[in-house]
mmCIF file of C-alpha atoms in Angstrom:
data_model
loop_
_atom_site.group_PDB
_atom_site.id
_atom_site.type_symbol
_atom_site.label_atom_id
_atom_site.label_comp_id
_atom_site.label_asym_id
_atom_site.label_seq_id
_atom_site.Cartn_x
_atom_site.Cartn_y
_atom_site.Cartn_z
ATOM 1 C CA MET A 1 27.457 13.720 25.511
ATOM 2 C CA LYS A 2 28.169 13.224 21.834
ATOM 3 C CA ALA A 3 31.910 13.077 22.470
ATOM 4 C CA ALA A 4 31.366 10.481 25.174
ATOM 5 C CA LEU A 5 29.309 8.365 22.799
ATOM 6 C CA ARG A 6 32.005 8.491 20.149
ATOM 7 C CA VAL A 7 34.699 7.084 22.422
ATOM 8 C CA THR A 8 32.499 4.338 23.876
ATOM 9 C CA PRO A 9 32.650 1.147 21.764
ATOM 10 C CA PRO A 10 29.238 0.296 20.273
ATOM 11 C CA LEU A 11 29.184 -3.162 21.836
ATOM 12 C CA ARG A 12 29.639 -1.699 25.283
ATOM 13 C CA ARG A 13 26.845 0.877 24.736
ATOM 14 C CA LYS A 14 24.524 -1.937 23.716
ATOM 15 C CA ALA A 15 25.436 -3.956 26.790
ATOM 16 C CA HIS A 16 24.733 -1.126 29.229
ATOM 17 C CA PHE A 17 21.480 -0.264 27.450
ATOM 18 C CA PHE A 18 20.272 -3.854 27.795
ATOM 19 C CA LEU A 19 21.198 -3.956 31.469
ATOM 20 C CA ARG A 20 19.379 -0.695 32.156
ATOM 21 C CA SER A 21 16.294 -1.972 30.357
ATOM 22 C CA ARG A 22 16.116 -4.948 32.723
ATOM 23 C CA GLY A 23 17.059 -3.127 35.922
ATOM 24 C CA THR A 24 20.236 -2.729 37.945
ATOM 25 C CA LEU A 25 23.203 -5.055 37.672
ATOM 26 C CA ALA A 26 22.035 -6.757 40.855
ATOM 27 C CA ASP A 27 18.780 -7.749 39.106
ATOM 28 C CA VAL A 28 20.456 -9.723 36.320
ATOM 29 C CA HIS A 29 22.230 -13.078 36.298
ATOM 30 C CA PRO A 30 25.276 -13.136 38.641
ATOM 31 C CA PHE A 31 27.542 -14.022 35.725
ATOM 32 C CA THR A 32 26.379 -10.977 33.751
ATOM 33 C CA SER A 33 27.171 -8.531 36.537
ATOM 34 C CA ALA A 34 30.507 -10.197 37.381
ATOM 35 C CA PHE A 35 31.608 -10.244 33.731
ATOM 36 C CA ALA A 36 30.488 -6.669 33.003
ATOM 37 C CA GLU A 37 32.134 -5.291 36.138
ATOM 38 C CA ALA A 38 35.389 -7.153 35.407
ATOM 39 C CA LEU A 39 35.458 -5.802 31.844
ATOM 40 C CA ASP A 40 34.948 -2.231 33.032
ATOM 41 C CA ARG A 41 37.536 -2.556 35.788
ATOM 42 C CA ARG A 42 40.122 -4.091 33.438
ATOM 43 C CA GLY A 43 39.322 -1.650 30.620
ATOM 44 C CA ALA A 44 39.320 -4.530 28.124
ATOM 45 C CA THR A 45 37.438 -4.516 24.832
ATOM 46 C CA LEU A 46 35.488 -7.488 23.558
ATOM 47 C CA SER A 47 37.584 -7.705 20.396
ATOM 48 C CA TRP A 48 40.776 -7.846 22.494
ATOM 49 C CA LEU A 49 39.284 -10.620 24.634
ATOM 50 C CA HIS A 50 38.266 -12.511 21.494
ATOM 51 C CA GLU A 51 41.811 -12.316 20.075
ATOM 52 C CA GLN A 52 43.367 -13.493 23.342
ATOM 53 C CA LEU A 53 40.967 -16.432 23.641
ATOM 54 C CA VAL A 54 41.728 -17.490 20.061
ATOM 55 C CA GLU A 55 45.467 -17.492 20.860
ATOM 56 C CA ARG A 56 44.807 -19.677 23.916
ATOM 57 C CA GLY A 57 42.820 -22.221 21.908
ATOM 58 C CA ASN A 58 39.410 -21.377 23.400
ATOM 59 C CA PRO A 59 37.815 -19.123 20.765
ATOM 60 C CA VAL A 60 34.637 -17.244 21.685
ATOM 61 C CA SER A 61 33.093 -14.902 19.117
ATOM 62 C CA VAL A 62 32.728 -11.184 19.777
ATOM 63 C CA ALA A 63 28.974 -11.632 19.390
ATOM 64 C CA SER A 64 28.878 -14.272 22.149
ATOM 65 C CA LEU A 65 30.975 -12.086 24.446
ATOM 66 C CA SER A 66 28.560 -9.234 23.783
ATOM 67 C CA TYR A 67 25.581 -11.443 24.653
ATOM 68 C CA TRP A 68 27.286 -12.508 27.884
ATOM 69 C CA ARG A 69 27.986 -8.927 28.871
ATOM 70 C CA SER A 70 24.472 -7.737 28.091
ATOM 71 C CA GLY A 71 22.779 -10.591 29.918
ATOM 72 C CA GLN A 72 21.060 -11.972 26.847
ATOM 73 C CA ARG A 73 22.904 -15.258 27.394
ATOM 74 C CA VAL A 74 25.235 -16.966 29.853
ATOM 75 C CA PRO A 75 27.897 -19.585 28.998
ATOM 76 C CA GLU A 76 26.206 -22.973 28.751
ATOM 77 C CA ARG A 77 27.911 -24.905 25.937
ATOM 78 C CA ALA A 78 30.934 -26.996 26.872
ATOM 79 C CA SER A 79 33.241 -24.928 24.635
ATOM 80 C CA SER A 80 32.005 -21.732 26.299
ATOM 81 C CA ARG A 81 32.559 -23.107 29.794
ATOM 82 C CA ASP A 82 36.075 -24.188 28.808
ATOM 83 C CA ALA A 83 36.900 -20.534 28.093
ATOM 84 C CA LEU A 84 35.950 -19.298 31.581
ATOM 85 C CA PRO A 85 39.314 -20.057 33.277
ATOM 86 C CA ASP A 86 41.067 -18.107 30.499
ATOM 87 C CA LEU A 87 38.595 -15.231 30.881
ATOM 88 C CA GLU A 88 39.301 -15.127 34.608
ATOM 89 C CA ASP A 89 43.034 -14.985 33.931
ATOM 90 C CA LEU A 90 42.742 -12.295 31.242
ATOM 91 C CA LEU A 91 40.495 -10.138 33.432
ATOM 92 C CA HIS A 92 42.739 -10.586 36.503
ATOM 93 C CA LEU A 93 40.042 -12.416 38.464
ATOM 94 C CA PRO A 94 40.515 -15.132 41.098
ATOM 95 C CA GLN A 95 40.214 -18.698 39.844
ATOM 96 C CA GLY A 96 36.555 -19.729 39.780
ATOM 97 C CA HIS A 97 35.199 -16.162 40.086
ATOM 98 C CA LEU A 98 33.155 -16.435 36.886
ATOM 99 C CA SER A 99 32.766 -20.220 36.896
ATOM 100 C CA ARG A 100 30.949 -20.235 40.236
ATOM 101 C CA THR A 101 28.333 -17.768 39.015
ATOM 102 C CA VAL A 102 27.115 -20.106 36.277
ATOM 103 C CA SER A 103 27.571 -23.412 38.095
ATOM 104 C CA THR A 104 23.906 -23.653 39.061
ATOM 105 C CA SER A 105 22.732 -23.133 35.490
ATOM 106 C CA ARG A 106 25.234 -25.359 33.715
ATOM 107 C CA ARG A 107 23.776 -28.301 31.910
ATOM 108 C CA VAL A 108 26.354 -31.035 32.496
ATOM 109 C CA ALA A 109 25.548 -34.285 30.756
ATOM 110 C CA PRO A 110 25.470 -37.407 32.941
ATOM 111 C CA GLN A 111 28.671 -39.396 32.761
ATOM 112 C CA ARG A 112 28.736 -42.529 30.702
ATOM 113 C CA PRO A 113 30.370 -45.597 32.268
ATOM 114 C CA GLY A 114 34.149 -45.420 32.002
ATOM 115 C CA VAL A 115 35.839 -47.786 29.552
ATOM 116 C CA MET A 116 39.180 -49.395 30.441
ATOM 117 C CA ILE A 117 41.396 -50.167 27.456
ATOM 118 C CA GLY A 118 44.877 -51.638 27.083
ATOM 119 C CA THR A 119 46.916 -51.805 30.291
ATOM 120 C CA LEU A 120 43.994 -50.770 32.493
ATOM 121 C CA GLU A 121 41.802 -53.506 31.029
ATOM 122 C CA GLN A 122 44.447 -56.104 31.911
ATOM 123 C CA ALA A 123 44.526 -54.837 35.518
ATOM 124 C CA ARG A 124 40.767 -54.302 35.810
ATOM 125 C CA GLU A 125 40.135 -56.583 38.806
ATOM 126 C CA PRO A 126 42.821 -55.232 41.206
ATOM 127 C CA ILE A 127 41.878 -51.683 40.193
ATOM 128 C CA ARG A 128 38.225 -52.428 41.002
ATOM 129 C CA ARG A 129 39.168 -53.880 44.412
ATOM 130 C CA ALA A 130 41.372 -50.889 45.229
ATOM 131 C CA LEU A 131 38.615 -48.432 44.306
ATOM 132 C CA ALA A 132 36.141 -50.361 46.473
ATOM 133 C CA GLU A 133 38.483 -50.019 49.467
ATOM 134 C CA LEU A 134 38.449 -46.258 48.871
ATOM 135 C CA ASP A 135 34.639 -46.329 48.581
ATOM 136 C CA LEU A 136 34.794 -45.211 44.945
ATOM 137 C CA GLU A 137 33.001 -46.753 41.979
ATOM 138 C CA ASP A 138 35.081 -44.899 39.391
ATOM 139 C CA PRO A 139 38.545 -43.256 39.511
ATOM 140 C CA LEU A 140 37.147 -39.865 38.458
ATOM 141 C CA ASN A 141 34.292 -39.959 40.995
ATOM 142 C CA GLY A 142 32.017 -37.718 38.944
ATOM 143 C CA LEU A 143 34.761 -35.507 37.517
ATOM 144 C CA GLN A 144 35.010 -35.027 33.768
ATOM 145 C CA GLU A 145 38.490 -34.740 32.285
ATOM 146 C CA VAL A 146 38.629 -31.766 29.916
ATOM 147 C CA HIS A 147 42.370 -31.391 29.236
ATOM 148 C CA VAL A 148 45.076 -33.949 30.096
ATOM 149 C CA HIS A 149 48.775 -33.096 29.693
ATOM 150 C CA SER A 150 51.432 -35.697 30.538
ATOM 151 C CA VAL A 151 55.168 -34.882 30.381
ATOM 152 C CA LEU A 152 57.901 -37.508 30.812
ATOM 153 C CA ASP A 153 61.598 -36.710 31.311
ATOM 154 C CA ILE A 154 64.216 -39.281 30.228
ATOM 155 C CA GLY A 155 67.669 -39.252 31.813
ATOM 156 C CA ALA A 156 71.101 -39.543 30.234
ATOM 157 C CA ASP A 157 70.981 -43.331 30.801
ATOM 158 C CA GLY A 158 67.757 -43.664 28.798
ATOM 159 C CA ARG A 159 65.610 -44.379 31.871
ATOM 160 C CA PRO A 160 62.451 -42.464 32.838
ATOM 161 C CA ARG A 161 63.036 -39.995 35.655
ATOM 162 C CA ARG A 162 59.889 -37.994 36.284
ATOM 163 C CA ASN A 163 56.350 -37.867 34.919
ATOM 164 C CA SER A 164 54.378 -34.643 35.358
ATOM 165 C CA LEU A 165 50.601 -34.944 34.947
ATOM 166 C CA ARG A 166 48.310 -31.915 34.677
ATOM 167 C CA ARG A 167 44.529 -32.294 34.354
ATOM 168 C CA LEU A 168 41.632 -29.879 34.056
ATOM 169 C CA PHE A 169 38.484 -31.374 35.576
ATOM 170 C CA ARG A 170 34.840 -30.313 35.482
ATOM 171 C CA ALA A 171 32.414 -31.514 38.141
ATOM 172 C CA THR A 172 29.339 -33.292 36.758
ATOM 173 C CA ARG A 173 27.571 -33.204 40.141
ATOM 174 C CA PRO A 174 27.827 -31.165 43.355
ATOM 175 C CA ASP A 175 30.191 -31.703 46.304
ATOM 176 C CA ILE A 176 33.011 -33.622 44.618
ATOM 177 C CA ASP A 177 36.097 -33.368 46.820
ATOM 178 C CA ARG A 178 38.301 -36.266 45.706
ATOM 179 C CA PHE A 179 39.271 -38.626 42.899
ATOM 180 C CA ALA A 180 41.673 -41.547 42.423
ATOM 181 C CA HIS A 181 45.012 -41.610 40.637
ATOM 182 C CA VAL A 182 45.731 -45.060 39.171
ATOM 183 C CA GLU A 183 49.269 -46.265 38.425
ATOM 184 C CA VAL A 184 50.045 -49.607 36.757
ATOM 185 C CA VAL A 185 53.770 -50.448 36.800
ATOM 186 C CA ASP A 186 55.887 -53.532 36.196
ATOM 187 C CA PRO A 187 55.040 -55.977 39.054
ATOM 188 C CA ARG A 188 58.713 -56.944 39.369
ATOM 189 C CA SER A 189 59.447 -53.484 40.698
ATOM 190 C CA GLY A 190 57.307 -53.693 43.818
ATOM 191 C CA ALA A 191 57.792 -49.942 44.123
ATOM 192 C CA ARG A 192 55.016 -47.390 43.967
ATOM 193 C CA PRO A 193 55.964 -44.195 42.116
ATOM 194 C CA ARG A 194 56.421 -41.467 44.725
ATOM 195 C CA LEU A 195 54.212 -38.416 44.136
ATOM 196 C CA LEU A 196 55.912 -35.013 44.305
ATOM 197 C CA ASP A 197 55.078 -31.320 43.873
ATOM 198 C CA LEU A 198 51.321 -31.648 44.213
ATOM 199 C CA LEU A 199 49.401 -28.529 43.137
ATOM 200 C CA GLU A 200 45.718 -27.943 43.991
ATOM 201 C CA CYS A 201 45.421 -31.481 45.390
ATOM 202 C CA ALA A 202 46.736 -33.538 48.305
ATOM 203 C CA GLU A 203 47.589 -37.199 48.760
ATOM 204 C CA GLY A 204 45.112 -39.260 50.786
ATOM 205 C CA ARG A 205 44.900 -43.010 51.312
ATOM 206 C CA VAL A 206 46.854 -45.460 49.144
ATOM 207 C CA VAL A 207 45.776 -48.979 48.175
ATOM 208 C CA SER A 208 48.383 -51.171 46.475
ATOM 209 C CA TYR A 209 48.431 -54.623 44.926
ATOM 210 C CA PRO A 210 52.187 -55.022 44.258
ATOM 211 C CA GLU A 211 51.780 -58.481 42.715
ATOM 212 C CA SER A 212 49.720 -56.835 39.956
ATOM 213 C CA GLY A 213 51.714 -53.609 39.824
ATOM 214 C CA VAL A 214 48.563 -51.643 40.713
ATOM 215 C CA HIS A 215 48.746 -48.599 42.993
ATOM 216 C CA VAL A 216 45.655 -46.430 43.531
ATOM 217 C CA THR A 217 46.040 -43.133 45.393
ATOM 218 C CA GLU A 218 43.171 -41.084 46.784
ATOM 219 C CA MET A 219 43.637 -37.442 45.702
ATOM 220 C CA LEU A 220 41.937 -34.761 47.812
ATOM 221 C CA LEU A 221 40.788 -31.440 46.345
ATOM 222 C CA PRO A 222 41.173 -28.217 48.375
ATOM 223 C CA ARG A 223 37.376 -27.856 48.668
ATOM 224 C CA PRO A 224 34.220 -29.525 47.334
ATOM 225 C CA LEU A 225 33.328 -28.463 43.795
ATOM 226 C CA GLY A 226 29.903 -27.300 42.732
ATOM 227 C CA GLN A 227 28.302 -28.817 39.664
ATOM 228 C CA GLY A 228 29.951 -27.385 36.563
ATOM 229 C CA GLU A 229 32.957 -25.975 38.433
ATOM 230 C CA THR A 230 36.451 -26.695 37.168
ATOM 231 C CA ALA A 231 39.646 -27.673 38.976
ATOM 232 C CA LEU A 232 43.182 -27.662 37.578
ATOM 233 C CA VAL A 233 45.467 -30.122 39.380
ATOM 234 C CA GLN A 234 49.036 -31.240 38.834
ATOM 235 C CA HIS A 235 51.433 -33.717 40.384
ATOM 236 C CA ASP A 236 54.730 -35.363 39.488
ATOM 237 C CA ALA A 237 55.695 -39.021 39.870
ATOM 238 C CA ASP A 238 59.275 -40.002 40.714
ATOM 239 C CA LEU A 239 60.082 -42.986 38.486
ATOM 240 C CA SER A 240 63.734 -43.431 39.454
ATOM 241 C CA GLU A 241 63.004 -46.442 41.713
ATOM 242 C CA VAL A 242 60.468 -48.093 39.407
ATOM 243 C CA TRP A 243 61.557 -51.126 37.391
ATOM 244 C CA PRO A 244 62.473 -50.039 33.867
ATOM 245 C CA ALA A 245 59.450 -51.144 31.887
ATOM 246 C CA ALA A 246 58.709 -50.643 28.201
ATOM 247 C CA PRO A 247 60.263 -47.459 26.774
ATOM 248 C CA GLU A 248 56.998 -45.573 26.461
ATOM 249 C CA LEU A 249 54.698 -42.911 27.851
ATOM 250 C CA SER A 250 51.111 -44.106 28.055
ATOM 251 C CA GLN A 251 47.947 -42.280 29.085
ATOM 252 C CA HIS A 252 44.450 -43.715 29.458
ATOM 253 C CA VAL A 253 41.195 -41.775 29.344
ATOM 254 C CA LEU A 254 38.012 -43.463 30.522
ATOM 255 C CA ARG A 255 35.731 -41.024 28.697
ATOM 256 C CA PRO A 256 36.110 -38.461 25.898
ATOM 257 C CA VAL A 257 38.419 -35.504 26.592
ATOM 258 C CA ARG A 258 38.750 -32.273 24.624
ATOM 259 C CA GLU A 259 42.547 -32.449 24.503
ATOM 260 C CA LEU A 260 45.171 -35.059 25.336
ATOM 261 C CA LEU A 261 48.858 -34.166 25.061
ATOM 262 C CA LEU A 262 51.818 -36.514 25.595
ATOM 263 C CA TRP A 263 55.284 -34.940 25.621
ATOM 264 C CA VAL A 264 58.519 -36.917 26.048
ATOM 265 C CA ARG A 265 61.717 -34.950 26.702
ATOM 266 C CA PHE A 266 65.018 -36.784 26.239
ATOM 267 C CA ASP A 267 68.350 -35.872 27.735
ATOM 268 C CA PRO A 268 70.501 -34.458 24.890
ATOM 269 C CA ASP A 269 73.065 -37.201 25.598
ATOM 270 C CA TRP A 270 70.462 -39.945 25.066
ATOM 271 C CA VAL A 271 68.076 -39.514 22.151
ATOM 272 C CA PRO A 272 66.419 -42.619 20.617
ATOM 273 C CA GLY A 273 66.940 -43.551 17.011
ATOM 274 C CA THR A 274 63.259 -44.122 16.182
ATOM 275 C CA TRP A 275 59.851 -43.655 17.770
ATOM 276 C CA GLU A 276 56.189 -44.337 17.127
ATOM 277 C CA THR A 277 52.731 -43.388 18.335
ATOM 278 C CA ARG A 278 49.981 -45.868 19.196
ATOM 279 C CA VAL A 279 46.362 -44.779 19.569
ATOM 280 C CA GLN A 280 43.872 -47.405 20.721
ATOM 281 C CA THR A 281 40.108 -46.906 21.041
ATOM 282 C CA THR A 282 37.230 -49.301 21.617
ATOM 283 C CA THR A 283 37.135 -50.074 17.891
ATOM 284 C CA ASP A 284 40.569 -49.381 16.425
ATOM 285 C CA LEU A 285 44.346 -49.417 16.927
ATOM 286 C CA THR A 286 46.480 -47.014 14.899
ATOM 287 C CA VAL A 287 50.281 -47.294 14.905
ATOM 288 C CA LEU A 288 52.346 -44.591 13.187
ATOM 289 C CA PRO A 289 56.099 -45.320 12.944
ATOM 290 C CA ARG A 290 58.461 -42.336 12.972
ATOM 291 C CA ASP A 291 61.910 -42.624 11.449
ATOM 292 C CA THR A 292 64.026 -40.319 13.568
ATOM 293 C CA VAL A 293 63.866 -37.956 16.494
ATOM 294 C CA ALA A 294 64.976 -34.669 14.984
ATOM 295 C CA GLU A 295 65.276 -32.860 18.314
ATOM 296 C CA SER A 296 65.449 -33.982 21.933
ATOM 297 C CA ALA A 297 61.655 -34.170 22.422
ATOM 298 C CA VAL A 298 58.615 -35.759 20.766
ATOM 299 C CA HIS A 299 54.905 -35.321 21.387
ATOM 300 C CA LEU A 300 51.451 -36.617 20.513
ATOM 301 C CA ALA A 301 48.425 -34.292 20.560
ATOM 302 C CA LEU A 302 44.847 -35.558 20.245
ATOM 303 C CA ARG A 303 41.582 -33.594 20.187
ATOM 304 C CA ASN A 304 38.200 -34.943 21.260
ATOM 305 C CA PHE A 305 39.729 -38.325 22.072
ATOM 306 C CA GLY A 306 38.492 -41.226 24.135
ATOM 307 C CA PRO A 307 37.773 -43.507 25.682
ATOM 308 C CA GLY A 308 41.094 -45.039 24.804
ATOM 309 C CA GLN A 309 44.834 -45.306 25.349
ATOM 310 C CA ALA A 310 47.481 -43.121 23.716
ATOM 311 C CA VAL A 311 51.139 -44.170 23.699
ATOM 312 C CA VAL A 312 54.443 -42.643 22.630
ATOM 313 C CA ARG A 313 57.042 -45.425 22.289
ATOM 314 C CA TRP A 314 60.705 -45.223 21.308
ATOM 315 C CA SER A 315 63.608 -47.546 20.509
ATOM 316 C CA VAL A 316 65.796 -48.843 23.322
ATOM 317 C CA GLU A 317 68.956 -47.972 21.408
ATOM 318 C CA PRO A 318 70.039 -44.334 21.289
ATOM 319 C CA ARG A 319 70.523 -42.428 18.084
ATOM 320 C CA PRO A 320 74.069 -42.821 16.695
ATOM 321 C CA GLN A 321 76.276 -39.904 17.586
ATOM 322 C CA PRO A 322 77.622 -37.904 14.632
ATOM 323 C CA ALA A 323 81.204 -38.736 13.724
#
């Protein structure tokens, strides 16, 4: 017995003692039993989990992990809930395995009205009409954007080729099974960007107002989400047939997001000479000129941003080739 106690980490002894004092695993919160069983099955220590979560940008203290395992607490804060998809991955669990167990106890704040800024503000009326035709009051339809990553590829001729958009959503109410993807392009194009390689979502109805360059696509989730559940979706937009508009990558967020990342990747044969970032909120516009593009890619990363519009813009002339 003494030898067994020496090889068992103290935090794990404490967790099992607390569970025994309250009853069997079945008597405690579903998250507690699911988390404890996954830890035992994986053979992972709390300190290892802590280190891995720090590396992934979702730090959770060893003490908090211990509380979760013992049943003294369950994840309720937004930062704690953000770590659940990473925990599921690290513990080799199916997506949503832990998230579903705490969905009924999550305190999700009511959504504030979305704020349209910049390009969206200019196209407000056709966007509103398109949403009404889809029976939606808001593009996100009760979903909260947590992480938004937008990647744009530029071809050897300097024209945009493909835009890949990945978003992590959290449901602020039960039974959300769809949202709207809004595109605003140059009206002279008349072309709607074709959506490709959809992951964890499917294309539904489309409402377009070509004279305004507004195209709103209904996006269907694989299943209805419970309150507090998360969904990670991705889709690409083919921009090859769209009128070449301003040389920029722009992303709007209607409400605050934890992380917004814009990444522009240039063909090595066409790299711009200069670039800048533009960040617009309800109260401010910040423009930061950049002298040169050192490599063949540039990015803009923002934390706890929104509502607002973030833009990466570059010169129309390529960087001079070395002699």
